[in-house]
Tab-separated table of C-alpha atoms in Angstrom:
chain	number	residue	atom	x	y	z
A	187	VAL	CA	135.321	32.350	89.494
A	188	LYS	CA	135.280	28.781	90.833
A	189	SER	CA	131.839	28.143	89.347
A	190	GLU	CA	133.068	29.070	85.863
A	191	GLY	CA	136.252	26.976	85.985
A	192	PRO	CA	134.711	23.589	85.071
A	193	LYS	CA	133.021	25.131	82.021
A	194	LEU	CA	136.457	26.152	80.718
A	195	VAL	CA	137.967	22.653	80.912
A	196	PRO	CA	137.261	21.953	77.195
A	197	PHE	CA	139.008	25.216	76.303
A	198	PHE	CA	142.118	24.286	78.284
A	199	LYS	CA	142.179	20.812	76.731
A	200	ALA	CA	141.801	22.229	73.211
A	201	THR	CA	144.587	24.724	73.879
A	202	CYS	CA	146.853	21.893	75.058
A	203	VAL	CA	146.032	19.938	71.890
A	204	TYR	CA	147.106	22.917	69.776
A	205	PHE	CA	150.453	23.307	71.545
A	206	VAL	CA	151.112	19.545	71.659
A	207	LEU	CA	150.419	18.972	67.968
A	208	TRP	CA	152.175	22.236	66.971
A	209	LEU	CA	151.276	21.729	63.298
A	210	PRO	CA	153.738	23.378	60.864
A	211	THR	CA	152.566	26.685	59.463
A	212	SER	CA	154.324	25.876	56.192
A	213	SER	CA	151.650	23.272	55.393
A	214	PRO	CA	148.265	24.983	55.849
A	215	SER	CA	145.252	22.685	55.813
A	216	TRP	CA	141.672	22.515	57.041
A	217	PHE	CA	142.860	20.195	59.822
A	218	SER	CA	145.384	22.770	61.063
A	219	ALA	CA	142.666	25.449	60.835
A	220	LEU	CA	140.364	23.263	62.948
A	221	ILE	CA	143.026	22.654	65.593
A	222	LYS	CA	143.845	26.378	65.752
A	223	CYS	CA	140.183	27.405	66.016
A	224	LEU	CA	139.144	24.631	68.425
A	225	PRO	CA	139.893	26.628	71.627
A	226	ILE	CA	137.763	29.498	70.292
A	227	PHE	CA	134.948	27.052	69.461
A	228	CYS	CA	135.144	25.914	73.090
A	229	LEU	CA	134.684	29.525	74.225
A	230	TRP	CA	131.532	29.674	72.079
A	231	VAL	CA	130.288	26.640	73.999
A	232	PHE	CA	131.352	28.262	77.298
A	233	LEU	CA	129.106	31.265	76.638
A	234	LEU	CA	126.275	29.190	75.172
A	235	ALA	CA	126.351	27.008	78.302
A	236	HIS	CA	124.986	29.984	80.233
A	237	GLY	CA	121.801	29.746	78.184
A	238	ILE	CA	120.262	31.527	75.242
A	239	ASN	CA	118.187	33.665	77.606
A	240	PHE	CA	121.404	34.915	79.222
A	241	LEU	CA	122.829	35.933	75.846
A	242	VAL	CA	119.592	37.584	74.753
A	243	SER	CA	119.195	39.565	77.976
A	244	HIS	CA	122.860	40.606	78.127
A	245	GLN	CA	123.853	42.409	74.951
A	246	SER	CA	127.479	42.596	76.040
A	247	ALA	CA	127.664	38.801	76.239
A	248	SER	CA	126.046	38.341	72.830
A	249	ARG	CA	128.486	40.836	71.289
A	250	ILE	CA	131.442	39.018	72.809
A	251	LEU	CA	130.090	35.763	71.368
A	252	ALA	CA	129.815	37.450	67.964
A	253	GLY	CA	133.391	38.693	68.377
A	254	LEU	CA	134.552	35.141	69.077
A	255	ILE	CA	132.821	33.954	65.915
A	256	PHE	CA	134.593	36.557	63.781
A	257	SER	CA	137.856	35.685	65.581
A	258	ALA	CA	137.545	32.050	64.525
A	259	VAL	CA	136.982	33.096	60.907
A	260	GLY	CA	140.016	35.380	61.167
A	261	ASP	CA	142.095	32.526	62.581
A	262	ALA	CA	141.131	30.352	59.625
A	263	PHE	CA	142.113	33.067	57.135
A	264	LEU	CA	145.497	33.519	58.835
A	265	ILE	CA	146.261	29.829	58.342
A	266	TRP	CA	146.505	30.717	54.639
A	267	GLN	CA	148.087	34.168	55.090
A	268	GLU	CA	150.992	33.257	52.798
A	269	GLN	CA	148.425	32.589	50.065
A	270	GLY	CA	147.128	36.167	50.277
A	271	TYR	CA	144.544	35.933	53.054
A	272	PHE	CA	146.348	38.077	55.632
A	273	ILE	CA	144.159	41.124	54.887
A	274	HIS	CA	141.019	38.973	55.187
A	275	GLY	CA	142.140	37.891	58.655
A	276	LEU	CA	142.941	41.492	59.543
A	277	LEU	CA	139.405	42.522	58.576
A	278	MET	CA	137.801	39.768	60.675
A	279	PHE	CA	139.762	40.798	63.750
A	280	ALA	CA	138.984	44.473	63.124
A	281	ILE	CA	135.283	43.563	63.314
A	282	THR	CA	136.029	41.569	66.470
A	283	HIS	CA	137.545	44.639	68.150
A	284	ILE	CA	134.528	46.743	67.196
A	285	LEU	CA	132.216	44.155	68.764
A	286	TYR	CA	134.325	43.915	71.923
A	287	SER	CA	134.434	47.721	72.240
A	288	SER	CA	130.662	47.810	71.940
A	289	ALA	CA	130.369	45.086	74.592
A	290	PHE	CA	132.568	47.009	77.032
A	291	GLY	CA	130.492	50.154	76.527
A	292	MET	CA	131.269	53.864	76.846
A	293	LYS	CA	130.696	54.286	80.592
A	294	PRO	CA	132.681	55.346	82.486
A	295	LEU	CA	134.433	57.471	79.887
A	296	ASP	CA	137.821	57.797	81.692
A	297	LEU	CA	139.648	60.193	79.386
A	298	LYS	CA	142.955	59.539	81.172
A	299	ALA	CA	142.830	55.901	80.110
A	300	GLY	CA	141.895	57.025	76.611
A	301	LEU	CA	144.875	59.387	76.473
A	302	LEU	CA	147.207	56.637	77.683
A	303	MET	CA	145.970	54.188	75.067
A	304	GLY	CA	146.199	56.914	72.421
A	305	VAL	CA	149.867	57.485	73.269
A	306	VAL	CA	150.621	53.742	73.261
A	307	SER	CA	148.792	53.179	69.960
A	308	SER	CA	150.416	56.177	68.285
A	309	SER	CA	153.866	55.068	69.450
A	310	CYS	CA	153.325	51.565	68.067
A	311	TYR	CA	152.202	52.907	64.700
A	312	ALA	CA	155.073	55.404	64.567
A	313	PHE	CA	157.517	52.533	65.049
A	314	LEU	CA	155.824	50.337	62.422
A	315	TYR	CA	155.308	53.117	59.863
A	316	SER	CA	158.745	52.952	58.243
A	317	TYR	CA	158.308	49.222	57.631
A	318	LEU	CA	154.886	49.526	56.001
A	319	SER	CA	154.112	50.054	52.347
A	320	GLY	CA	151.141	50.105	49.999
A	321	PRO	CA	147.680	49.557	51.492
A	322	PHE	CA	149.150	48.285	54.764
A	323	THR	CA	150.195	51.851	55.585
A	324	TYR	CA	146.514	52.687	56.019
A	325	LEU	CA	145.103	49.305	57.023
A	326	VAL	CA	147.502	48.922	59.946
A	327	ALA	CA	146.721	52.471	61.099
A	328	VAL	CA	142.990	51.723	61.172
A	329	TYR	CA	143.543	48.386	62.877
A	330	ILE	CA	145.760	49.901	65.588
A	331	ALA	CA	143.152	52.615	66.167
A	332	LEU	CA	140.438	49.972	66.604
A	333	ILE	CA	142.375	47.729	68.983
A	334	GLY	CA	143.577	50.794	70.896
A	335	PHE	CA	139.969	51.943	71.269
A	336	MET	CA	138.998	48.471	72.462
A	337	GLY	CA	141.832	48.556	74.994
A	338	TRP	CA	140.648	51.958	76.229
A	339	ARG	CA	137.083	50.766	76.778
A	340	ALA	CA	138.286	47.671	78.609
A	341	MET	CA	140.685	49.682	80.782
A	342	ALA	CA	138.078	52.339	81.541
A	343	GLY	CA	135.803	49.752	83.128
A	344	VAL	CA	138.302	49.085	85.911
A	345	GLN	CA	137.845	51.827	88.508
A	346	LEU	CA	140.278	50.555	91.149
A	347	CYS	CA	140.688	53.893	92.903
A	348	ASN	CA	136.949	54.290	93.429
A	349	ASP	CA	136.422	50.601	94.340
A	350	LEU	CA	133.906	50.371	91.491
A	351	TRP	CA	135.075	47.210	89.807
A	352	THR	CA	134.279	43.533	89.417
A	353	TRP	CA	136.542	40.626	88.527
A	354	THR	CA	134.750	40.470	85.158
A	355	LYS	CA	135.826	44.019	84.318
A	356	LEU	CA	139.380	43.301	85.447
A	357	SER	CA	139.300	40.185	83.275
A	358	ALA	CA	138.256	42.269	80.258
A	359	CYS	CA	141.080	44.740	80.866
A	360	VAL	CA	143.811	42.107	81.189
A	361	GLY	CA	142.390	40.263	78.185
A	362	ALA	CA	142.460	43.388	76.038
A	363	MET	CA	146.082	44.105	77.017
A	364	LEU	CA	147.130	40.553	76.125
A	365	PHE	CA	145.307	40.850	72.794
A	366	MET	CA	147.348	43.961	72.050
A	367	VAL	CA	150.587	42.140	72.921
A	368	SER	CA	149.607	39.287	70.598
A	369	ASP	CA	148.764	41.583	67.693
A	370	LEU	CA	151.859	43.740	68.188
A	371	THR	CA	153.998	40.594	68.033
A	372	ILE	CA	152.261	39.630	64.777
A	373	ALA	CA	152.947	43.082	63.329
A	374	LEU	CA	156.608	43.061	64.332
A	375	ASN	CA	157.119	39.568	62.971
A	376	GLU	CA	155.184	40.238	59.755
A	377	PHE	CA	156.483	43.679	58.828
A	378	CYS	CA	159.666	44.415	60.795
A	379	PHE	CA	161.915	41.560	61.849
A	380	PRO	CA	161.692	37.939	63.013
A	381	VAL	CA	160.626	37.772	66.647
A	382	PRO	CA	162.137	34.845	68.590
A	383	TYR	CA	159.454	32.336	69.621
A	384	SER	CA	156.908	34.576	67.896
A	385	ARG	CA	154.339	31.875	67.262
A	386	PHE	CA	154.344	30.756	70.896
A	387	ILE	CA	154.071	34.346	72.169
A	388	ILE	CA	151.306	35.182	69.692
A	389	MET	CA	149.150	32.146	70.403
A	390	ALA	CA	149.713	31.973	74.175
A	391	THR	CA	148.726	35.614	74.689
A	392	TYR	CA	145.916	35.323	72.130
A	393	TYR	CA	144.231	32.320	73.736
A	394	ALA	CA	144.623	33.835	77.215
A	395	ALA	CA	143.141	37.111	75.956
A	396	GLN	CA	140.125	35.433	74.376
A	397	MET	CA	139.477	33.357	77.487
A	398	LEU	CA	139.597	36.419	79.757
A	399	ILE	CA	137.344	38.443	77.465
A	400	ALA	CA	134.875	35.549	77.310
A	401	LEU	CA	134.956	35.373	81.123
A	402	SER	CA	134.199	39.092	81.291
A	403	ALA	CA	130.807	38.398	79.716
A	404	VAL	CA	129.716	36.448	82.789
A	405	GLU	CA	127.725	38.507	85.241
A	406	THR	CA	128.691	37.630	88.818
A	407	ARG	CA	127.051	40.459	90.665
A	408	ASP	CA	123.480	41.647	90.794
A	409	GLU	CA	123.108	44.781	88.666
A	410	GLU	CA	121.089	46.608	91.293
A	411	ASP	CA	123.809	45.998	93.896
A	412	PHE	CA	126.462	47.286	91.475
A	413	ARG	CA	124.413	50.438	90.804
A	414	LYS	CA	124.212	51.068	94.573
A	415	ARG	CA	128.004	50.896	94.803
A	416	SER	CA	128.274	53.257	91.840
């Protein structure tokens, strides 16, 4: 973990810039889009700093990088959500969750984790359903299914009871959970009722989630050694 810390300094600085400037959402601009996306750009650089060969040889890392790219596009769309680009942002993040799910993989399956995430996702949608109308009734259902699936795959990778885990897998799991908190706050604030300090909650959990998921792409243990433990 210590060896990766210095590479994340630009991300932390960019995140501080966002919260210090705290540009008003009522005046969307390309500058505000740049400031909002800058921490995600820094995570691109964080992964690229490990080398192109690393990304090519580790499909999970390259998929997480692709997910970060779609996330940045989604962030830009959401700057202009009041101008009708909310659905565009929703689509970009849906693609992001598909890419992250693919990066986390389907092994181990862990059906118990899948059942838990299914219950959580269904409960969230059941609560939101009465507030939804038109195409959002279906779009939100699909989106919740995708982020719930992503959360399942991230959670399934952490086998604490069997001592078959790495800090990268734990990082992916915590990151996925924070992503869900961020998106649930967006949904509540957008469709249900004003959430106090919603913007701070959304962005703080979102940036933390993206950082942890980016960290999960970093291999810190020899694959052969991990297979022996498995």
